[in-house]
Amino acid sequence: MKTLYLTTIVVIIILFNNRGIQAQTKQTKLDQVELMKKFTGTWKEEIGKDTIVIGENIQFGTGLDCNIKVVANGKILDSAKQLYGYDKKSDKFIIAELIKSSPVIELCATWFTSANSGEMVLFQDISDPENAALKWKFEFRSPYMIV
């Protein structure tokens, strides 16, 4: 009887301990399309003395249509156009960029890794994203400031 009692106690302890070793809870998937809307509006960045970059981002379907100007002392030095398109398969945005002063079409991918931060990569070769030319991270410190 004592053995049966001891065995029952051990089984109960094991069962209670196993309840604490459950699989990790699944993280909620980020809504990339909704988060990308944080980029809409007009953004300005000082890049040098009397030189600024102005980006105007307009929502276009599930993406963005962006017009960018580099302005020094009131004169436009260069401009670019970007089109952000959401790729459901990769859950990322693919960006095509044309820069007026360059014959190169730049391709990037960007995505949020949290509600306020994300990553962007510039591809040398779109078929080889692991060997991206540039990679950087961004963070929204407020609705009006990106670092």
mmCIF file of the C-alpha atoms, coordinates in Angstrom:
data_MODEL
# 
_entry.id   MODEL 
# 
loop_
_atom_site.group_PDB 
_atom_site.id 
_atom_site.type_symbol 
_atom_site.label_atom_id 
_atom_site.label_alt_id 
_atom_site.label_comp_id 
_atom_site.label_asym_id 
_atom_site.label_entity_id 
_atom_site.label_seq_id 
_atom_site.pdbx_PDB_ins_code 
_atom_site.Cartn_x 
_atom_site.Cartn_y 
_atom_site.Cartn_z 
_atom_site.occupancy 
_atom_site.B_iso_or_equiv 
_atom_site.pdbx_formal_charge 
_atom_site.auth_seq_id 
_atom_site.auth_comp_id 
_atom_site.auth_asym_id 
_atom_site.auth_atom_id 
_atom_site.pdbx_PDB_model_num 
ATOM 1   C CA . MET A 1 1   ? 0.000  0.000  0.000   1.00 0.00 ? 1   MET A CA 1 
ATOM 2   C CA . LYS A 1 2   ? 2.868  2.318  0.859   1.00 0.00 ? 2   LYS A CA 1 
ATOM 3   C CA . THR A 1 3   ? 4.446  1.640  -2.580  1.00 0.00 ? 3   THR A CA 1 
ATOM 4   C CA . LEU A 1 4   ? 1.177  2.427  -4.374  1.00 0.00 ? 4   LEU A CA 1 
ATOM 5   C CA . TYR A 1 5   ? 0.841  5.673  -2.407  1.00 0.00 ? 5   TYR A CA 1 
ATOM 6   C CA . LEU A 1 6   ? 4.452  6.676  -3.196  1.00 0.00 ? 6   LEU A CA 1 
ATOM 7   C CA . THR A 1 7   ? 4.015  5.797  -6.888  1.00 0.00 ? 7   THR A CA 1 
ATOM 8   C CA . THR A 1 8   ? 0.822  7.878  -7.084  1.00 0.00 ? 8   THR A CA 1 
ATOM 9   C CA . ILE A 1 9   ? 2.566  10.893 -5.528  1.00 0.00 ? 9   ILE A CA 1 
ATOM 10  C CA . VAL A 1 10  ? 5.497  10.606 -7.964  1.00 0.00 ? 10  VAL A CA 1 
ATOM 11  C CA . VAL A 1 11  ? 3.115  10.387 -10.966 1.00 0.00 ? 11  VAL A CA 1 
ATOM 12  C CA . ILE A 1 12  ? 1.175  13.443 -9.756  1.00 0.00 ? 12  ILE A CA 1 
ATOM 13  C CA . ILE A 1 13  ? 4.397  15.432 -9.312  1.00 0.00 ? 13  ILE A CA 1 
ATOM 14  C CA . ILE A 1 14  ? 5.566  14.456 -12.797 1.00 0.00 ? 14  ILE A CA 1 
ATOM 15  C CA . LEU A 1 15  ? 2.214  15.463 -14.310 1.00 0.00 ? 15  LEU A CA 1 
ATOM 16  C CA . PHE A 1 16  ? 2.256  18.854 -12.602 1.00 0.00 ? 16  PHE A CA 1 
ATOM 17  C CA . ASN A 1 17  ? 5.850  19.453 -13.688 1.00 0.00 ? 17  ASN A CA 1 
ATOM 18  C CA . ASN A 1 18  ? 5.054  18.519 -17.278 1.00 0.00 ? 18  ASN A CA 1 
ATOM 19  C CA . ARG A 1 19  ? 2.288  21.093 -17.398 1.00 0.00 ? 19  ARG A CA 1 
ATOM 20  C CA . GLY A 1 20  ? 4.946  23.759 -16.901 1.00 0.00 ? 20  GLY A CA 1 
ATOM 21  C CA . ILE A 1 21  ? 7.012  22.500 -19.833 1.00 0.00 ? 21  ILE A CA 1 
ATOM 22  C CA . GLN A 1 22  ? 4.629  23.531 -22.560 1.00 0.00 ? 22  GLN A CA 1 
ATOM 23  C CA . ALA A 1 23  ? 5.546  24.785 -26.000 1.00 0.00 ? 23  ALA A CA 1 
ATOM 24  C CA . GLN A 1 24  ? 6.321  28.477 -26.276 1.00 0.00 ? 24  GLN A CA 1 
ATOM 25  C CA . THR A 1 25  ? 3.384  30.671 -27.079 1.00 0.00 ? 25  THR A CA 1 
ATOM 26  C CA . LYS A 1 26  ? 3.211  31.686 -30.714 1.00 0.00 ? 26  LYS A CA 1 
ATOM 27  C CA . GLN A 1 27  ? 4.061  35.339 -31.289 1.00 0.00 ? 27  GLN A CA 1 
ATOM 28  C CA . THR A 1 28  ? 1.399  37.398 -32.969 1.00 0.00 ? 28  THR A CA 1 
ATOM 29  C CA . LYS A 1 29  ? 2.282  37.961 -36.611 1.00 0.00 ? 29  LYS A CA 1 
ATOM 30  C CA . LEU A 1 30  ? 2.991  41.609 -37.374 1.00 0.00 ? 30  LEU A CA 1 
ATOM 31  C CA . ASP A 1 31  ? 0.656  43.291 -39.868 1.00 0.00 ? 31  ASP A CA 1 
ATOM 32  C CA . GLN A 1 32  ? 3.341  44.583 -42.237 1.00 0.00 ? 32  GLN A CA 1 
ATOM 33  C CA . VAL A 1 33  ? 0.876  46.525 -44.423 1.00 0.00 ? 33  VAL A CA 1 
ATOM 34  C CA . GLU A 1 34  ? -0.623 48.364 -41.451 1.00 0.00 ? 34  GLU A CA 1 
ATOM 35  C CA . LEU A 1 35  ? 2.788  49.116 -39.918 1.00 0.00 ? 35  LEU A CA 1 
ATOM 36  C CA . MET A 1 36  ? 4.173  50.443 -43.220 1.00 0.00 ? 36  MET A CA 1 
ATOM 37  C CA . LYS A 1 37  ? 1.536  53.189 -43.072 1.00 0.00 ? 37  LYS A CA 1 
ATOM 38  C CA . LYS A 1 38  ? 3.759  54.797 -40.416 1.00 0.00 ? 38  LYS A CA 1 
ATOM 39  C CA . PHE A 1 39  ? 5.954  55.978 -43.305 1.00 0.00 ? 39  PHE A CA 1 
ATOM 40  C CA . THR A 1 40  ? 3.142  57.959 -44.973 1.00 0.00 ? 40  THR A CA 1 
ATOM 41  C CA . GLY A 1 41  ? 3.439  61.719 -44.996 1.00 0.00 ? 41  GLY A CA 1 
ATOM 42  C CA . THR A 1 42  ? 6.332  64.105 -45.585 1.00 0.00 ? 42  THR A CA 1 
ATOM 43  C CA . TRP A 1 43  ? 9.701  63.354 -44.002 1.00 0.00 ? 43  TRP A CA 1 
ATOM 44  C CA . LYS A 1 44  ? 12.737 65.667 -43.864 1.00 0.00 ? 44  LYS A CA 1 
ATOM 45  C CA . GLU A 1 45  ? 16.323 64.818 -43.049 1.00 0.00 ? 45  GLU A CA 1 
ATOM 46  C CA . GLU A 1 46  ? 19.278 67.171 -42.756 1.00 0.00 ? 46  GLU A CA 1 
ATOM 47  C CA . ILE A 1 47  ? 22.274 65.554 -44.455 1.00 0.00 ? 47  ILE A CA 1 
ATOM 48  C CA . GLY A 1 48  ? 24.676 68.487 -44.485 1.00 0.00 ? 48  GLY A CA 1 
ATOM 49  C CA . LYS A 1 49  ? 24.961 72.220 -44.137 1.00 0.00 ? 49  LYS A CA 1 
ATOM 50  C CA . ASP A 1 50  ? 21.944 73.731 -45.915 1.00 0.00 ? 50  ASP A CA 1 
ATOM 51  C CA . THR A 1 51  ? 21.204 70.335 -47.517 1.00 0.00 ? 51  THR A CA 1 
ATOM 52  C CA . ILE A 1 52  ? 18.062 68.315 -46.826 1.00 0.00 ? 52  ILE A CA 1 
ATOM 53  C CA . VAL A 1 53  ? 16.289 65.267 -48.197 1.00 0.00 ? 53  VAL A CA 1 
ATOM 54  C CA . ILE A 1 54  ? 12.523 65.572 -48.477 1.00 0.00 ? 54  ILE A CA 1 
ATOM 55  C CA . GLY A 1 55  ? 10.465 62.432 -48.935 1.00 0.00 ? 55  GLY A CA 1 
ATOM 56  C CA . GLU A 1 56  ? 6.744  62.482 -49.687 1.00 0.00 ? 56  GLU A CA 1 
ATOM 57  C CA . ASN A 1 57  ? 5.157  59.075 -49.120 1.00 0.00 ? 57  ASN A CA 1 
ATOM 58  C CA . ILE A 1 58  ? 1.595  58.374 -50.250 1.00 0.00 ? 58  ILE A CA 1 
ATOM 59  C CA . GLN A 1 59  ? -0.280 55.156 -49.598 1.00 0.00 ? 59  GLN A CA 1 
ATOM 60  C CA . PHE A 1 60  ? -0.948 53.258 -52.822 1.00 0.00 ? 60  PHE A CA 1 
ATOM 61  C CA . GLY A 1 61  ? -3.004 50.090 -52.357 1.00 0.00 ? 61  GLY A CA 1 
ATOM 62  C CA . THR A 1 62  ? -1.038 47.880 -49.972 1.00 0.00 ? 62  THR A CA 1 
ATOM 63  C CA . GLY A 1 63  ? 2.164  49.804 -50.685 1.00 0.00 ? 63  GLY A CA 1 
ATOM 64  C CA . LEU A 1 64  ? 3.626  53.275 -50.928 1.00 0.00 ? 64  LEU A CA 1 
ATOM 65  C CA . ASP A 1 65  ? 4.408  55.713 -53.723 1.00 0.00 ? 65  ASP A CA 1 
ATOM 66  C CA . CYS A 1 66  ? 7.379  57.876 -52.697 1.00 0.00 ? 66  CYS A CA 1 
ATOM 67  C CA . ASN A 1 67  ? 8.927  60.980 -54.231 1.00 0.00 ? 67  ASN A CA 1 
ATOM 68  C CA . ILE A 1 68  ? 12.281 62.114 -52.882 1.00 0.00 ? 68  ILE A CA 1 
ATOM 69  C CA . LYS A 1 69  ? 14.260 65.322 -53.456 1.00 0.00 ? 69  LYS A CA 1 
ATOM 70  C CA . VAL A 1 70  ? 17.740 66.321 -52.337 1.00 0.00 ? 70  VAL A CA 1 
ATOM 71  C CA . VAL A 1 71  ? 17.718 70.094 -51.865 1.00 0.00 ? 71  VAL A CA 1 
ATOM 72  C CA . ALA A 1 72  ? 20.702 72.387 -51.152 1.00 0.00 ? 72  ALA A CA 1 
ATOM 73  C CA . ASN A 1 73  ? 20.216 76.106 -50.628 1.00 0.00 ? 73  ASN A CA 1 
ATOM 74  C CA . GLY A 1 74  ? 16.743 75.865 -52.171 1.00 0.00 ? 74  GLY A CA 1 
ATOM 75  C CA . LYS A 1 75  ? 18.009 74.135 -55.348 1.00 0.00 ? 75  LYS A CA 1 
ATOM 76  C CA . ILE A 1 76  ? 17.064 70.540 -56.223 1.00 0.00 ? 76  ILE A CA 1 
ATOM 77  C CA . LEU A 1 77  ? 20.294 68.549 -56.656 1.00 0.00 ? 77  LEU A CA 1 
ATOM 78  C CA . ASP A 1 78  ? 18.725 65.149 -57.342 1.00 0.00 ? 78  ASP A CA 1 
ATOM 79  C CA . SER A 1 79  ? 15.467 63.262 -57.064 1.00 0.00 ? 79  SER A CA 1 
ATOM 80  C CA . ALA A 1 80  ? 14.225 59.713 -56.844 1.00 0.00 ? 80  ALA A CA 1 
ATOM 81  C CA . LYS A 1 81  ? 11.007 57.735 -57.083 1.00 0.00 ? 81  LYS A CA 1 
ATOM 82  C CA . GLN A 1 82  ? 10.259 54.642 -55.025 1.00 0.00 ? 82  GLN A CA 1 
ATOM 83  C CA . LEU A 1 83  ? 7.430  52.156 -55.247 1.00 0.00 ? 83  LEU A CA 1 
ATOM 84  C CA . TYR A 1 84  ? 6.849  49.880 -52.233 1.00 0.00 ? 84  TYR A CA 1 
ATOM 85  C CA . GLY A 1 85  ? 4.870  46.717 -52.927 1.00 0.00 ? 85  GLY A CA 1 
ATOM 86  C CA . TYR A 1 86  ? 3.846  44.135 -50.346 1.00 0.00 ? 86  TYR A CA 1 
ATOM 87  C CA . ASP A 1 87  ? 4.924  40.558 -51.129 1.00 0.00 ? 87  ASP A CA 1 
ATOM 88  C CA . LYS A 1 88  ? 2.589  38.240 -49.218 1.00 0.00 ? 88  LYS A CA 1 
ATOM 89  C CA . LYS A 1 89  ? 4.802  35.181 -49.760 1.00 0.00 ? 89  LYS A CA 1 
ATOM 90  C CA . SER A 1 90  ? 7.845  36.699 -48.021 1.00 0.00 ? 90  SER A CA 1 
ATOM 91  C CA . ASP A 1 91  ? 5.780  38.995 -45.750 1.00 0.00 ? 91  ASP A CA 1 
ATOM 92  C CA . LYS A 1 92  ? 8.068  41.856 -46.763 1.00 0.00 ? 92  LYS A CA 1 
ATOM 93  C CA . PHE A 1 93  ? 7.897  44.962 -48.910 1.00 0.00 ? 93  PHE A CA 1 
ATOM 94  C CA . ILE A 1 94  ? 9.885  45.025 -52.124 1.00 0.00 ? 94  ILE A CA 1 
ATOM 95  C CA . ILE A 1 95  ? 11.045 48.495 -53.135 1.00 0.00 ? 95  ILE A CA 1 
ATOM 96  C CA . ALA A 1 96  ? 12.031 49.562 -56.641 1.00 0.00 ? 96  ALA A CA 1 
ATOM 97  C CA . GLU A 1 97  ? 13.909 52.883 -56.754 1.00 0.00 ? 97  GLU A CA 1 
ATOM 98  C CA . LEU A 1 98  ? 14.839 55.055 -59.701 1.00 0.00 ? 98  LEU A CA 1 
ATOM 99  C CA . ILE A 1 99  ? 17.310 57.869 -59.054 1.00 0.00 ? 99  ILE A CA 1 
ATOM 100 C CA . LYS A 1 100 ? 17.274 60.644 -61.652 1.00 0.00 ? 100 LYS A CA 1 
ATOM 101 C CA . SER A 1 101 ? 21.073 60.989 -61.761 1.00 0.00 ? 101 SER A CA 1 
ATOM 102 C CA . SER A 1 102 ? 21.733 57.234 -62.007 1.00 0.00 ? 102 SER A CA 1 
ATOM 103 C CA . PRO A 1 103 ? 21.016 54.590 -64.645 1.00 0.00 ? 103 PRO A CA 1 
ATOM 104 C CA . VAL A 1 104 ? 20.791 51.906 -61.896 1.00 0.00 ? 104 VAL A CA 1 
ATOM 105 C CA . ILE A 1 105 ? 17.474 50.515 -60.638 1.00 0.00 ? 105 ILE A CA 1 
ATOM 106 C CA . GLU A 1 106 ? 17.891 49.786 -56.952 1.00 0.00 ? 106 GLU A CA 1 
ATOM 107 C CA . LEU A 1 107 ? 15.914 46.975 -55.350 1.00 0.00 ? 107 LEU A CA 1 
ATOM 108 C CA . CYS A 1 108 ? 15.392 46.723 -51.608 1.00 0.00 ? 108 CYS A CA 1 
ATOM 109 C CA . ALA A 1 109 ? 13.334 44.703 -49.182 1.00 0.00 ? 109 ALA A CA 1 
ATOM 110 C CA . THR A 1 110 ? 12.024 46.070 -45.914 1.00 0.00 ? 110 THR A CA 1 
ATOM 111 C CA . TRP A 1 111 ? 9.948  44.720 -43.054 1.00 0.00 ? 111 TRP A CA 1 
ATOM 112 C CA . PHE A 1 112 ? 9.021  45.403 -39.459 1.00 0.00 ? 112 PHE A CA 1 
ATOM 113 C CA . THR A 1 113 ? 10.518 43.188 -36.752 1.00 0.00 ? 113 THR A CA 1 
ATOM 114 C CA . SER A 1 114 ? 8.435  44.819 -34.008 1.00 0.00 ? 114 SER A CA 1 
ATOM 115 C CA . ALA A 1 115 ? 5.688  47.433 -33.860 1.00 0.00 ? 115 ALA A CA 1 
ATOM 116 C CA . ASN A 1 116 ? 8.269  50.249 -33.964 1.00 0.00 ? 116 ASN A CA 1 
ATOM 117 C CA . SER A 1 117 ? 11.361 48.856 -35.652 1.00 0.00 ? 117 SER A CA 1 
ATOM 118 C CA . GLY A 1 118 ? 12.444 46.955 -38.714 1.00 0.00 ? 118 GLY A CA 1 
ATOM 119 C CA . GLU A 1 119 ? 15.145 46.218 -41.243 1.00 0.00 ? 119 GLU A CA 1 
ATOM 120 C CA . MET A 1 120 ? 15.955 47.093 -44.832 1.00 0.00 ? 120 MET A CA 1 
ATOM 121 C CA . VAL A 1 121 ? 18.390 45.516 -47.281 1.00 0.00 ? 121 VAL A CA 1 
ATOM 122 C CA . LEU A 1 122 ? 19.649 46.852 -50.598 1.00 0.00 ? 122 LEU A CA 1 
ATOM 123 C CA . PHE A 1 123 ? 20.330 44.067 -53.074 1.00 0.00 ? 123 PHE A CA 1 
ATOM 124 C CA . GLN A 1 124 ? 23.191 43.883 -55.506 1.00 0.00 ? 124 GLN A CA 1 
ATOM 125 C CA . ASP A 1 125 ? 21.455 40.863 -56.966 1.00 0.00 ? 125 ASP A CA 1 
ATOM 126 C CA . ILE A 1 126 ? 17.776 40.310 -56.156 1.00 0.00 ? 126 ILE A CA 1 
ATOM 127 C CA . SER A 1 127 ? 18.236 36.537 -56.541 1.00 0.00 ? 127 SER A CA 1 
ATOM 128 C CA . ASP A 1 128 ? 20.881 36.520 -53.757 1.00 0.00 ? 128 ASP A CA 1 
ATOM 129 C CA . PRO A 1 129 ? 19.458 38.415 -50.726 1.00 0.00 ? 129 PRO A CA 1 
ATOM 130 C CA . GLU A 1 130 ? 22.043 36.951 -48.327 1.00 0.00 ? 130 GLU A CA 1 
ATOM 131 C CA . ASN A 1 131 ? 24.741 38.984 -50.087 1.00 0.00 ? 131 ASN A CA 1 
ATOM 132 C CA . ALA A 1 132 ? 22.990 42.339 -49.844 1.00 0.00 ? 132 ALA A CA 1 
ATOM 133 C CA . ALA A 1 133 ? 25.050 45.426 -50.648 1.00 0.00 ? 133 ALA A CA 1 
ATOM 134 C CA . LEU A 1 134 ? 23.723 47.306 -47.595 1.00 0.00 ? 134 LEU A CA 1 
ATOM 135 C CA . LYS A 1 135 ? 21.694 46.333 -44.558 1.00 0.00 ? 135 LYS A CA 1 
ATOM 136 C CA . TRP A 1 136 ? 20.343 48.700 -41.967 1.00 0.00 ? 136 TRP A CA 1 
ATOM 137 C CA . LYS A 1 137 ? 17.817 48.889 -39.151 1.00 0.00 ? 137 LYS A CA 1 
ATOM 138 C CA . PHE A 1 138 ? 15.285 51.588 -38.409 1.00 0.00 ? 138 PHE A CA 1 
ATOM 139 C CA . GLU A 1 139 ? 13.263 52.527 -35.363 1.00 0.00 ? 139 GLU A CA 1 
ATOM 140 C CA . PHE A 1 140 ? 10.335 54.875 -34.911 1.00 0.00 ? 140 PHE A CA 1 
ATOM 141 C CA . ARG A 1 141 ? 11.145 56.862 -31.767 1.00 0.00 ? 141 ARG A CA 1 
ATOM 142 C CA . SER A 1 142 ? 7.888  58.800 -32.171 1.00 0.00 ? 142 SER A CA 1 
ATOM 143 C CA . PRO A 1 143 ? 5.312  59.236 -34.946 1.00 0.00 ? 143 PRO A CA 1 
ATOM 144 C CA . TYR A 1 144 ? 7.541  62.048 -36.235 1.00 0.00 ? 144 TYR A CA 1 
ATOM 145 C CA . MET A 1 145 ? 11.058 60.649 -35.765 1.00 0.00 ? 145 MET A CA 1 
ATOM 146 C CA . ILE A 1 146 ? 12.832 57.676 -37.327 1.00 0.00 ? 146 ILE A CA 1 
ATOM 147 C CA . VAL A 1 147 ? 16.351 56.703 -36.285 1.00 0.00 ? 147 VAL A CA 1 
# 
